[in-house]
Amino acid sequence: MNRRQFVVIGSAGAASLFVSKNAAAFAHTATDNPISNPALDRLPLLFGVDYYPDQTPEKLWEEDAAAMAAAGVTNVRIAEFAWALMEPEEGHFDFRWLERAVGILHAHGIAVILGTPSAAPPPWLTQKYPEVLMVNDHGMTLSPGARRFTCPTNATYRRLSVAVATQMAQHFASTPGVIGWQIDNEFTLGDSARCYCRYCREGFEGWLRAKYTSFDAINQAWGTVFWSNTYTDFSQIPVPLPSGAPPNPGLALDYNRYQSDANASFLQDQLTVLRKLCPSHFVTTNNVGGLIDHLNLRDLYRNLDFVASDNYPGFFAIYEADASPTPPPEALAATVAFSHDFMRSAKDGEPFLIMEEQTGKSGQPYFSPQPHPGQLRLWSYQAVAHGAMGINYFRWDTADFGAEEYWHGLLRHDRSRSPGFDEVQQTIRELKSLGPEALHARYNADLALCFDVDSWWALNIQPGQPHLKYPTEMLTWYGVMGASHAGIDLVDATSDLSRYKVLCAPVMYIVTAQQADRIRAFVKGGGTFIAGFRLGVKDEHSRIVDTPLPGLLRDVMGAELLDYQPIYTEKQSVQFSGELTGPDADCRIWADILTPRGADVLATYTGGDHSGKAAITVNHYGQGKAIYIGAHLEAPDLARVLLTLMAMSGVTPLKLPTGVEWTTRTAGGRSWTYLLNHTSTAQSAEISGNYRDAFDSSALTSPVSLEPYGVRVLVSAG
Ligand code: GLA
Ligand code: ZN
């Protein structure tokens, strides 16, 4: 899945966000879970730009630095695509130009984040070492010329990537102005998600030897006796390239895991060097937030100081044109909110940095329209409202050569100020004035959405129904949960869940014993667990469990599956009862047919072979409850069902106009509430409680007015 596919799915799935019209305001439970990451405490305020002195005539650097400083810029990110200039030939490094650039920036009080350049090697390297080129999932070797075309396993490429990073680190470890590093650039954004070359096959074999004691353990785990694939030696195990029929699910899943680990260890090679040579500098890497399944981002960010995310909301406009009906503005807001919550959750809710934020028309080969006045400010606030601690705007100027000539920056091609310049300058000034406590505050989330890359990969390999897509289900549930404005963390259910009121788990295809234990404890302790269809079908080897479904969670759900059914043309409906009484709903795409084993029935199927059978059950378990939504429901019906179930668990949606978003962050007994108007019309929001305006400290009374694309920041004690 790449950026375009995520956008298309996003706009479809999230349209249900902000649709709730009911109930009174509710107070967030301010989380008593302060952020503790010493790396963050050392950080200066980070509101800057992505700058390319490697692409800018040197005579303009002074002028640029002066103009940036005047605009309130605190830092720049540079050099992530400058390998050819830093190492014109193998082993010959020249950092004199970069040193001059850093010096000029520092002289204007602008700090520097240096990028290591392994996302795009110079031509001499691929000419001399063609074996570093990636082989895609059709067995085709990628060509050099663009970027992200190299193999994550190849030892030569790793050696050369570490060498240039080492030289940079040795050169800039104590250079005034240099404060941190970005390793590589967007590991998740290559057109080819994974490499299938011979070095990766060998790497995979080593990875399998480490994970499994013997190839017989693999034969068992994957069930290789099927189609006569029993291995008698590790060297026989292939990478999942086209092979006449679909791959063994166990092999395909483990290969995705291997590729994710290979990228994480590629990054670790450089991180080890930077930690050793630049102990006072922070280190991160940037990725586009959101549902791109190339890597397990939790693994990639584990040893880094914080997550860095790239955010281009306007990019959606390019693909919304194809979506029918055209998604409402709140769908865009929801999809972007999801990507922020996704990135924040990659490092357990700690504040993250936006390393690239849209500044104007964006895209290649097609580009999005100029954002409306106010939207760049709104999108910046949305990132902070979801946990960002700083923002770098992409990019200072606009390139007048190369593949991204239409990815517009703060300066136009003629270097005059672009339409968004003043707005971004104002936004930087405002956000800086919020101060580090607000910018590092914890994001408040009463809800958790179970997001696990293993289930996503396994469902991708065997969806069962062509329209059953993990990202679509995720975004639809996220969209509905978001209508409560109760805050959502994305969790993989292996961590402590006790701080959440409700845990939702759509298409939780793989359930491990550890996850089942965490969920069982959560429900026993009083939590509400709401699962969707295809729950717990697979074990961690992507084998189907050999017990009645939902496997490990049968006890918690108090129900078993009589059968499961992909739906194509045959109409299937659902009739609700009890707390869910309401209009019947269509059930398309998928139906899990349930048999209660202690649970109560909240809905049954009508029509078809399973008429009268349970579609939704609720099981009271310990002090909590577990709900199984076996039927695939359209977004509006799912919204009614989920919001009703969440209200039964003490999460009652806020009464806000459609298109208005509310989030809160808390630190040191204070809370910052962000009210964001994603629509082009003025709105007003009811508030209850004592709030002051974050900027002029005036006391706020209800309702609070919001201009088109307007933002308000409300401060309250505790
Ligand atoms: C990404 C990359 C940048 C640049 C921008 C604009 O997010 O990290 O190098 O390509 O998008 O496309
Ligand atoms: Zn490879």
Short mmCIF file of N, CA and C and ligand atoms in Angstrom, two decimals, residues 133-135 151-154 195-201 255 259, ligand 2:
data_model
loop_
_atom_site.label_atom_id
_atom_site.label_comp_id
_atom_site.label_asym_id
_atom_site.label_seq_id
_atom_site.Cartn_x
_atom_site.Cartn_y
_atom_site.Cartn_z
N LEU A 133 21.05 -3.26 -5.81
CA LEU A 133 19.72 -2.86 -6.28
C LEU A 133 18.64 -3.84 -5.79
N MET A 134 17.48 -3.30 -5.48
CA MET A 134 16.36 -4.09 -4.96
C MET A 134 15.75 -4.95 -6.06
N VAL A 135 15.25 -6.13 -5.69
CA VAL A 135 14.47 -6.97 -6.61
C VAL A 135 13.03 -6.93 -6.10
N CYS A 151 18.52 -2.64 -1.66
CA CYS A 151 18.18 -3.81 -0.83
C CYS A 151 18.55 -3.55 0.62
N PRO A 152 17.63 -3.83 1.57
CA PRO A 152 17.95 -3.59 3.00
C PRO A 152 18.91 -4.60 3.59
N THR A 153 19.14 -5.71 2.89
CA THR A 153 19.99 -6.78 3.45
C THR A 153 21.43 -6.68 2.95
N ASN A 154 21.61 -6.24 1.71
CA ASN A 154 22.91 -6.34 1.05
C ASN A 154 24.04 -5.73 1.89
N CYS A 195 12.16 -6.39 -0.71
CA CYS A 195 13.16 -6.87 -1.67
C CYS A 195 13.17 -8.40 -1.67
N TYR A 196 13.31 -8.95 -2.82
CA TYR A 196 13.25 -10.42 -3.00
C TYR A 196 14.52 -10.93 -3.67
N CYS A 197 15.65 -10.27 -3.38
CA CYS A 197 16.90 -10.63 -4.06
C CYS A 197 17.57 -11.80 -3.36
N ARG A 198 18.70 -12.26 -3.92
CA ARG A 198 19.40 -13.43 -3.36
C ARG A 198 20.00 -13.12 -2.00
N TYR A 199 20.37 -11.85 -1.76
CA TYR A 199 20.92 -11.52 -0.44
C TYR A 199 19.80 -11.59 0.60
N CYS A 200 18.61 -11.18 0.16
CA CYS A 200 17.48 -11.26 1.09
C CYS A 200 17.10 -12.72 1.35
N ARG A 201 17.28 -13.58 0.35
CA ARG A 201 16.98 -15.01 0.60
C ARG A 201 17.95 -15.54 1.66
N TYR A 255 8.05 -13.79 5.83
CA TYR A 255 8.92 -12.99 4.95
C TYR A 255 8.65 -11.50 5.16
N GLN A 259 11.52 -8.84 6.24
CA GLN A 259 11.83 -7.59 5.55
C GLN A 259 11.70 -6.40 6.51
ZN ZN B 2 17.36 -7.76 -1.10
#
